Amino acid sequence: MSTAKMIDGKACAAAVKARIKDEAAKMKAETGKVPGLAVVIVGDDPASRIYVNNKRRDCEEVGFVSTEYALDADTKQEDLLALIDKLNADAATDGILVQLPLPKHLDEKSVLYRISPDKDVDAFHPVNVGRIMIGDYRFLPCTPAGVMEMLKYAEISVSGKECVVIGRSNIVGKPMSMLLLHESGTVTICHSRTHNLAEHCRRADILVAAVGVAKLVKGDMVKEGAVVIDVGMNRDENGKLCGDVDFESVATKASYITPVPGGVGPMTRAMLMQNTLTAARLHE
Ligand code: NAD
């Protein structure tokens, strides 16, 4: 019976941000350019406000300029699109991030598709999604990129391994599977219609849970010695933050596990900074 080693997302994110800070300082010294991230928030959703504040703090930490555009909840679609157009044309803006979800009356897809692919630091634009598919990418979606960085940090090789991803969302599950495939993993994607989920999971050398169901993955669904990455961010029956993985039972089987909080979450934030730096290089 193994007791899993923890992959510390906070420590990994700190290392990534320290590198980004150095590279941004070098860019400024050599070219005068400072990476700039524009964050657009519409309405006053409290969770979105926390995320936007965190992004501002991350930018300050690595030496980027962050500019916030806070729009009223009843902002019209054409006004939001006009702002995106303005930011697309603005030389000081390297990355544009529209905080989701948008209020119901706005068409999320047309807003995201309006962002220039060269400034699309969330990697949601079809051009960037297509580039990920063919392995010719500039920006990677932040959460899957964060997971890959954590695997690297823990010196876990993906090549030839059985990788099982639970979840097929456009933001996490699908691109996660593609990145594991690019690293030569043998990838299975499970989802809400999958029969015998536990059976698939038990085959995994690397198991990534991106579902949104608290503690779905139990110890008896995990192979002895597997690497278990928990992307989920849920509330348990007591309102406490928890992942998709039942940490206690899985930690006795896995070789590596990521905690929630303090696992994939901080890495997602760090990878947004990475994408903003990449965008600044692109515009240099
Ligand atoms: P989503 O709701 O878009 O997708 C969930 C996926 O899980 C779907 O593809 C669905 O088919 C699958 N699913 C649902 N129930 C299932 C079940 N019982 N068995 C197997 N598959 C099932 O969610 P998402 O945006 O991909 O996010 C997933 C989780 O990751 C959420 O908890 C979210 O909060 C979290 N998340 C965390 C971060 C982070 O930075 N840590 C970032 C993004 C999302």
CSV table of C-alpha atoms and ligand atoms in Angstrom, one decimal:
chain,number,residue,atom,x,y,z
A,1,MET,CA,0.0,0.0,0.0
A,2,SER,CA,1.5,3.3,-1.1
A,3,THR,CA,1.0,6.7,0.4
A,4,ALA,CA,1.1,9.3,-2.3
A,5,LYS,CA,3.5,12.1,-2.6
A,6,MET,CA,1.8,15.5,-3.0
A,7,ILE,CA,2.5,17.6,-6.0
A,8,ASP,CA,2.5,21.1,-4.5
A,9,GLY,CA,0.7,23.4,-7.0
A,10,LYS,CA,1.6,26.5,-4.9
A,11,ALA,CA,5.4,25.7,-5.0
A,12,CYS,CA,5.3,24.8,-8.7
A,13,ALA,CA,3.3,28.0,-9.5
A,14,ALA,CA,5.8,30.1,-7.5
A,15,ALA,CA,8.7,28.6,-9.5
A,16,VAL,CA,6.9,29.3,-12.8
A,17,LYS,CA,6.1,32.9,-11.8
A,18,ALA,CA,9.7,33.5,-10.7
A,19,ARG,CA,10.9,32.4,-14.1
A,20,ILE,CA,8.3,34.6,-15.9
A,21,LYS,CA,9.2,37.6,-13.7
A,22,ASP,CA,12.9,37.2,-14.7
A,23,GLU,CA,12.0,36.9,-18.4
A,24,ALA,CA,9.7,39.9,-18.3
A,25,ALA,CA,12.4,42.0,-16.6
A,26,LYS,CA,14.9,40.9,-19.3
A,27,MET,CA,12.4,41.9,-22.0
A,28,LYS,CA,11.9,45.3,-20.5
A,29,ALA,CA,15.6,45.9,-20.2
A,30,GLU,CA,16.3,44.8,-23.8
A,31,THR,CA,13.3,46.2,-25.6
A,32,GLY,CA,11.4,48.5,-23.2
A,33,LYS,CA,8.3,46.4,-23.6
A,34,VAL,CA,6.2,45.5,-20.5
A,35,PRO,CA,3.6,42.7,-21.1
A,36,GLY,CA,0.1,44.0,-20.7
A,37,LEU,CA,-3.1,42.1,-19.8
A,38,ALA,CA,-6.6,43.5,-20.2
A,39,VAL,CA,-9.2,41.9,-18.1
A,40,VAL,CA,-12.8,42.5,-18.9
A,41,ILE,CA,-15.5,41.8,-16.3
A,42,VAL,CA,-19.2,42.4,-17.0
A,43,GLY,CA,-21.5,42.6,-14.0
A,44,ASP,CA,-20.8,41.9,-10.3
A,45,ASP,CA,-20.6,38.2,-9.9
A,46,PRO,CA,-18.7,37.8,-6.6
A,47,ALA,CA,-16.7,34.7,-7.8
A,48,SER,CA,-15.7,36.5,-11.0
A,49,ARG,CA,-14.6,39.5,-8.9
A,50,ILE,CA,-12.3,37.2,-6.8
A,51,TYR,CA,-10.8,35.7,-10.0
A,52,VAL,CA,-10.2,39.1,-11.5
A,53,ASN,CA,-8.6,40.4,-8.4
A,54,ASN,CA,-6.3,37.4,-8.3
A,55,LYS,CA,-5.3,38.0,-11.9
A,56,ARG,CA,-4.4,41.6,-11.1
A,57,ARG,CA,-2.3,40.4,-8.2
A,58,ASP,CA,-0.5,37.8,-10.4
A,59,CYS,CA,0.3,40.5,-12.9
A,60,GLU,CA,1.8,42.8,-10.2
A,61,GLU,CA,3.8,39.9,-8.9
A,62,VAL,CA,5.5,39.2,-12.3
A,63,GLY,CA,5.9,42.8,-13.3
A,64,PHE,CA,3.1,43.0,-16.0
A,65,VAL,CA,0.7,45.9,-16.5
A,66,SER,CA,-2.9,44.8,-15.9
A,67,THR,CA,-5.8,46.9,-16.9
A,68,GLU,CA,-9.3,46.2,-15.7
A,69,TYR,CA,-12.4,47.0,-17.7
A,70,ALA,CA,-15.4,46.7,-15.4
A,71,LEU,CA,-18.7,47.0,-17.3
A,72,ASP,CA,-22.2,47.2,-16.0
A,73,ALA,CA,-24.3,44.0,-15.9
A,74,ASP,CA,-26.7,45.5,-18.5
A,75,THR,CA,-23.9,46.3,-21.0
A,76,LYS,CA,-25.0,45.8,-24.6
A,77,GLN,CA,-23.4,43.2,-26.9
A,78,GLU,CA,-22.3,45.8,-29.4
A,79,ASP,CA,-20.6,47.9,-26.7
A,80,LEU,CA,-18.7,44.9,-25.4
A,81,LEU,CA,-17.6,44.0,-29.0
A,82,ALA,CA,-16.5,47.6,-29.5
A,83,LEU,CA,-14.3,47.4,-26.4
A,84,ILE,CA,-12.8,44.1,-27.7
A,85,ASP,CA,-12.1,45.8,-31.1
A,86,LYS,CA,-10.4,48.7,-29.3
A,87,LEU,CA,-8.2,46.3,-27.2
A,88,ASN,CA,-7.4,44.2,-30.3
A,89,ALA,CA,-6.0,47.4,-31.9
A,90,ASP,CA,-4.2,48.7,-28.7
A,91,ALA,CA,-0.4,48.1,-28.9
A,92,ALA,CA,0.0,48.2,-25.1
A,93,THR,CA,-2.5,45.3,-24.7
A,94,ASP,CA,-0.8,41.9,-25.3
A,95,GLY,CA,-3.5,39.7,-23.8
A,96,ILE,CA,-7.3,40.0,-23.6
A,97,LEU,CA,-9.2,38.0,-21.1
A,98,VAL,CA,-13.0,38.2,-20.8
A,99,GLN,CA,-14.1,36.8,-17.4
A,100,LEU,CA,-16.7,34.1,-17.7
A,101,PRO,CA,-19.6,33.6,-17.2
A,102,LEU,CA,-21.1,36.6,-19.0
A,103,PRO,CA,-24.6,37.8,-18.1
A,104,LYS,CA,-27.2,35.7,-19.9
A,105,HIS,CA,-28.2,38.4,-22.4
A,106,LEU,CA,-24.7,38.4,-24.0
A,107,ASP,CA,-23.6,35.9,-26.6
A,108,GLU,CA,-20.4,34.4,-25.0
A,109,LYS,CA,-19.3,32.7,-28.2
A,110,SER,CA,-19.3,35.8,-30.4
A,111,VAL,CA,-17.5,37.8,-27.7
A,112,LEU,CA,-14.7,35.2,-27.4
A,113,TYR,CA,-14.4,34.8,-31.1
A,114,ARG,CA,-14.0,38.5,-31.5
A,115,ILE,CA,-10.7,38.5,-29.5
A,116,SER,CA,-7.7,38.5,-31.9
A,117,PRO,CA,-6.2,35.0,-31.9
A,118,ASP,CA,-2.8,36.7,-31.2
A,119,LYS,CA,-4.2,38.2,-27.9
A,120,ASP,CA,-6.3,35.2,-26.9
A,121,VAL,CA,-4.5,34.3,-23.7
A,122,ASP,CA,-7.3,31.9,-22.6
A,123,ALA,CA,-6.7,29.9,-25.9
A,124,PHE,CA,-10.5,29.7,-26.5
A,125,HIS,CA,-10.5,31.1,-30.1
A,126,PRO,CA,-11.1,28.4,-32.8
A,127,VAL,CA,-7.7,29.3,-34.4
A,128,ASN,CA,-5.9,28.5,-31.2
A,129,VAL,CA,-8.0,25.4,-30.5
A,130,GLY,CA,-7.1,24.2,-34.0
A,131,ARG,CA,-3.4,25.0,-33.4
A,132,ILE,CA,-3.5,22.9,-30.3
A,133,MET,CA,-5.1,20.0,-32.2
A,134,ILE,CA,-2.2,20.0,-34.7
A,135,GLY,CA,0.5,20.6,-32.0
A,136,ASP,CA,1.5,24.0,-33.4
A,137,TYR,CA,0.5,26.2,-30.6
A,138,ARG,CA,1.5,29.5,-29.1
A,139,PHE,CA,-1.1,29.6,-26.3
A,140,LEU,CA,-2.3,26.7,-24.3
A,141,PRO,CA,-5.5,26.7,-22.3
A,142,CYS,CA,-4.3,27.5,-18.7
A,143,THR,CA,-5.7,24.6,-16.7
A,144,PRO,CA,-4.4,21.7,-19.0
A,145,ALA,CA,-1.1,23.6,-19.5
A,146,GLY,CA,-0.8,23.9,-15.7
A,147,VAL,CA,-1.4,20.2,-15.3
A,148,MET,CA,1.4,19.4,-17.8
A,149,GLU,CA,3.7,21.8,-16.0
A,150,MET,CA,3.0,20.0,-12.7
A,151,LEU,CA,3.8,16.6,-14.3
A,152,LYS,CA,7.1,18.1,-15.5
A,153,TYR,CA,7.8,19.6,-12.1
A,154,ALA,CA,7.3,16.2,-10.4
A,155,GLU,CA,9.5,14.6,-13.2
A,156,ILE,CA,6.6,12.3,-14.3
A,157,SER,CA,7.0,11.1,-17.9
A,158,VAL,CA,3.8,10.7,-20.0
A,159,SER,CA,5.3,8.8,-22.9
A,160,GLY,CA,3.7,5.4,-23.4
A,161,LYS,CA,1.6,5.7,-20.2
A,162,GLU,CA,-2.1,4.9,-20.0
A,163,CYS,CA,-3.7,8.3,-19.4
A,164,VAL,CA,-7.4,8.6,-18.5
A,165,VAL,CA,-9.1,12.0,-18.5
A,166,ILE,CA,-12.5,12.3,-16.9
A,167,GLY,CA,-14.4,15.2,-18.5
A,168,ARG,CA,-14.7,16.4,-22.1
A,169,SER,CA,-15.2,20.1,-21.7
A,170,ASN,CA,-13.7,22.5,-24.2
A,171,ILE,CA,-11.9,24.3,-21.4
A,172,VAL,CA,-10.3,21.4,-19.6
A,173,GLY,CA,-11.1,17.8,-20.7
A,174,LYS,CA,-10.6,17.9,-24.4
A,175,PRO,CA,-7.4,20.1,-24.5
A,176,MET,CA,-6.0,18.1,-21.6
A,177,SER,CA,-6.4,14.9,-23.6
A,178,MET,CA,-4.7,16.5,-26.6
A,179,LEU,CA,-1.7,17.7,-24.5
A,180,LEU,CA,-1.3,14.2,-23.0
A,181,LEU,CA,-1.4,12.8,-26.5
A,182,HIS,CA,1.2,15.3,-27.8
A,183,GLU,CA,3.5,13.9,-25.0
A,184,SER,CA,2.8,10.4,-26.4
A,185,GLY,CA,0.4,9.2,-23.7
A,186,THR,CA,-2.2,6.6,-24.7
A,187,VAL,CA,-5.3,8.6,-23.9
A,188,THR,CA,-8.9,7.6,-22.9
A,189,ILE,CA,-11.5,10.3,-22.5
A,190,CYS,CA,-14.4,9.4,-20.1
A,191,HIS,CA,-17.5,11.5,-19.6
A,192,SER,CA,-21.0,11.5,-18.3
A,193,ARG,CA,-22.2,8.7,-20.7
A,194,THR,CA,-19.2,6.4,-20.1
A,195,HIS,CA,-20.1,2.9,-19.1
A,196,ASN,CA,-17.9,1.4,-16.3
A,197,LEU,CA,-16.0,4.6,-15.4
A,198,ALA,CA,-14.3,2.8,-12.5
A,199,GLU,CA,-12.9,0.1,-14.9
A,200,HIS,CA,-11.4,2.7,-17.2
A,201,CYS,CA,-9.9,4.6,-14.2
A,202,ARG,CA,-8.3,1.5,-12.8
A,203,ARG,CA,-6.3,1.1,-16.0
A,204,ALA,CA,-4.8,4.6,-15.7
A,205,ASP,CA,-1.1,5.3,-14.9
A,206,ILE,CA,-2.1,9.0,-15.0
A,207,LEU,CA,-5.6,9.9,-14.1
A,208,VAL,CA,-6.9,13.4,-14.5
A,209,ALA,CA,-10.3,14.2,-13.0
A,210,ALA,CA,-12.1,17.3,-14.5
A,211,VAL,CA,-15.7,16.6,-13.7
A,212,GLY,CA,-17.2,19.0,-11.1
A,213,VAL,CA,-18.6,16.2,-8.9
A,214,ALA,CA,-17.2,16.3,-5.4
A,215,LYS,CA,-15.1,13.2,-4.4
A,216,LEU,CA,-16.3,11.2,-7.4
A,217,VAL,CA,-13.0,9.2,-7.7
A,218,LYS,CA,-12.6,6.8,-4.8
A,219,GLY,CA,-9.6,4.7,-3.8
A,220,ASP,CA,-11.0,1.5,-5.3
A,221,MET,CA,-11.2,3.2,-8.8
A,222,VAL,CA,-7.4,3.9,-8.8
A,223,LYS,CA,-4.5,1.5,-9.7
A,224,GLU,CA,-1.8,1.1,-7.1
A,225,GLY,CA,1.0,3.6,-7.9
A,226,ALA,CA,-1.1,5.8,-10.3
A,227,VAL,CA,-0.5,9.5,-10.6
A,228,VAL,CA,-3.8,11.3,-9.8
A,229,ILE,CA,-4.4,14.9,-10.8
A,230,ASP,CA,-7.5,16.6,-9.4
A,231,VAL,CA,-8.8,19.6,-11.4
A,232,GLY,CA,-12.2,19.7,-9.7
A,233,MET,CA,-13.2,22.6,-7.6
A,234,ASN,CA,-16.4,21.8,-5.6
A,235,ARG,CA,-18.0,22.2,-2.2
A,236,ASP,CA,-18.5,19.2,0.0
A,237,GLU,CA,-21.5,18.5,2.2
A,238,ASN,CA,-20.1,21.0,4.8
A,239,GLY,CA,-19.4,23.7,2.2
A,240,LYS,CA,-15.7,23.1,2.3
A,241,LEU,CA,-13.7,23.4,-1.0
A,242,CYS,CA,-12.8,19.9,-2.4
A,243,GLY,CA,-11.9,18.3,-5.6
A,244,ASP,CA,-13.3,15.5,-7.8
A,245,VAL,CA,-11.0,13.0,-6.0
A,246,ASP,CA,-11.7,11.5,-2.6
A,247,PHE,CA,-8.3,12.5,-1.3
A,248,GLU,CA,-8.1,10.2,1.8
A,249,SER,CA,-8.9,6.9,0.1
A,250,VAL,CA,-7.0,7.7,-3.1
A,251,ALA,CA,-3.8,8.9,-1.4
A,252,THR,CA,-3.3,5.4,0.0
A,253,LYS,CA,-3.2,4.0,-3.5
A,254,ALA,CA,-1.6,6.6,-5.7
A,255,SER,CA,2.1,7.4,-6.1
A,256,TYR,CA,1.4,11.1,-6.6
A,257,ILE,CA,-1.7,13.2,-6.0
A,258,THR,CA,-2.6,16.9,-6.2
A,259,PRO,CA,-4.4,18.6,-3.3
A,260,VAL,CA,-7.5,20.8,-3.6
A,261,PRO,CA,-6.9,23.7,-2.7
A,262,GLY,CA,-3.3,24.3,-3.5
A,263,GLY,CA,-3.0,22.0,-6.6
A,264,VAL,CA,-4.1,22.7,-10.1
A,265,GLY,CA,-5.7,26.1,-9.2
A,266,PRO,CA,-2.5,28.1,-8.6
A,267,MET,CA,-1.0,26.6,-11.7
A,268,THR,CA,-4.0,27.7,-13.8
A,269,ARG,CA,-3.2,31.3,-12.7
A,270,ALA,CA,0.5,30.9,-13.4
A,271,MET,CA,-0.1,29.7,-16.9
A,272,LEU,CA,-2.2,32.8,-17.7
A,273,MET,CA,0.9,34.8,-16.9
A,274,GLN,CA,2.9,32.5,-19.2
A,275,ASN,CA,0.4,33.0,-22.1
A,276,THR,CA,0.6,36.8,-21.5
A,277,LEU,CA,4.4,36.7,-21.8
A,278,THR,CA,4.1,34.6,-24.9
A,279,ALA,CA,1.7,37.2,-26.4
A,280,ALA,CA,4.1,40.0,-25.5
A,281,ARG,CA,6.9,38.2,-27.3
A,282,LEU,CA,4.6,37.7,-30.3
A,283,HIS,CA,3.9,41.5,-30.4
A,284,GLU,CA,7.5,42.6,-29.7
B,1,NAD,P1,-17.9,21.0,-17.3
B,1,NAD,O1,-19.2,20.9,-16.5
B,1,NAD,O2,-17.9,21.9,-18.5
B,1,NAD,O3,-17.5,19.5,-17.8
B,1,NAD,C1,-17.7,18.4,-16.9
B,1,NAD,C2,-17.4,17.2,-17.7
B,1,NAD,O4,-17.5,16.1,-16.8
B,1,NAD,C3,-18.4,16.9,-18.8
B,1,NAD,O5,-17.6,16.7,-20.0
B,1,NAD,C4,-19.2,15.7,-18.4
B,1,NAD,O6,-19.4,14.8,-19.5
B,1,NAD,C5,-18.3,15.0,-17.4
B,1,NAD,N1,-19.0,14.4,-16.3
B,1,NAD,C6,-20.0,14.9,-15.6
B,1,NAD,N2,-20.5,14.0,-14.7
B,1,NAD,C7,-19.8,12.9,-14.8
B,1,NAD,C8,-19.7,11.6,-14.2
B,1,NAD,N3,-20.6,11.3,-13.2
B,1,NAD,N4,-18.9,10.7,-14.7
B,1,NAD,C9,-18.0,11.0,-15.7
B,1,NAD,N5,-18.0,12.2,-16.3
B,1,NAD,C10,-18.8,13.1,-15.9
B,1,NAD,O7,-16.8,21.4,-16.3
B,1,NAD,P2,-15.3,22.0,-16.5
B,1,NAD,O8,-15.3,23.4,-16.9
B,1,NAD,O9,-14.5,21.0,-17.4
B,1,NAD,O10,-14.7,21.8,-15.0
B,1,NAD,C11,-14.6,20.6,-14.4
B,1,NAD,C12,-14.2,20.8,-12.9
B,1,NAD,O11,-12.9,21.5,-12.9
B,1,NAD,C13,-15.1,21.7,-12.2
B,1,NAD,O12,-15.2,21.3,-10.8
B,1,NAD,C14,-14.5,23.1,-12.3
B,1,NAD,O13,-14.8,24.0,-11.2
B,1,NAD,C15,-13.0,22.7,-12.2
B,1,NAD,N6,-12.1,23.6,-12.8
B,1,NAD,C16,-11.0,23.9,-12.1
B,1,NAD,C17,-10.0,24.8,-12.6
B,1,NAD,C18,-8.8,25.0,-11.8
B,1,NAD,O14,-8.1,26.0,-12.1
B,1,NAD,N7,-8.5,24.2,-10.8
B,1,NAD,C19,-10.2,25.3,-13.9
B,1,NAD,C20,-11.3,25.0,-14.6
B,1,NAD,C21,-12.3,24.1,-14.1
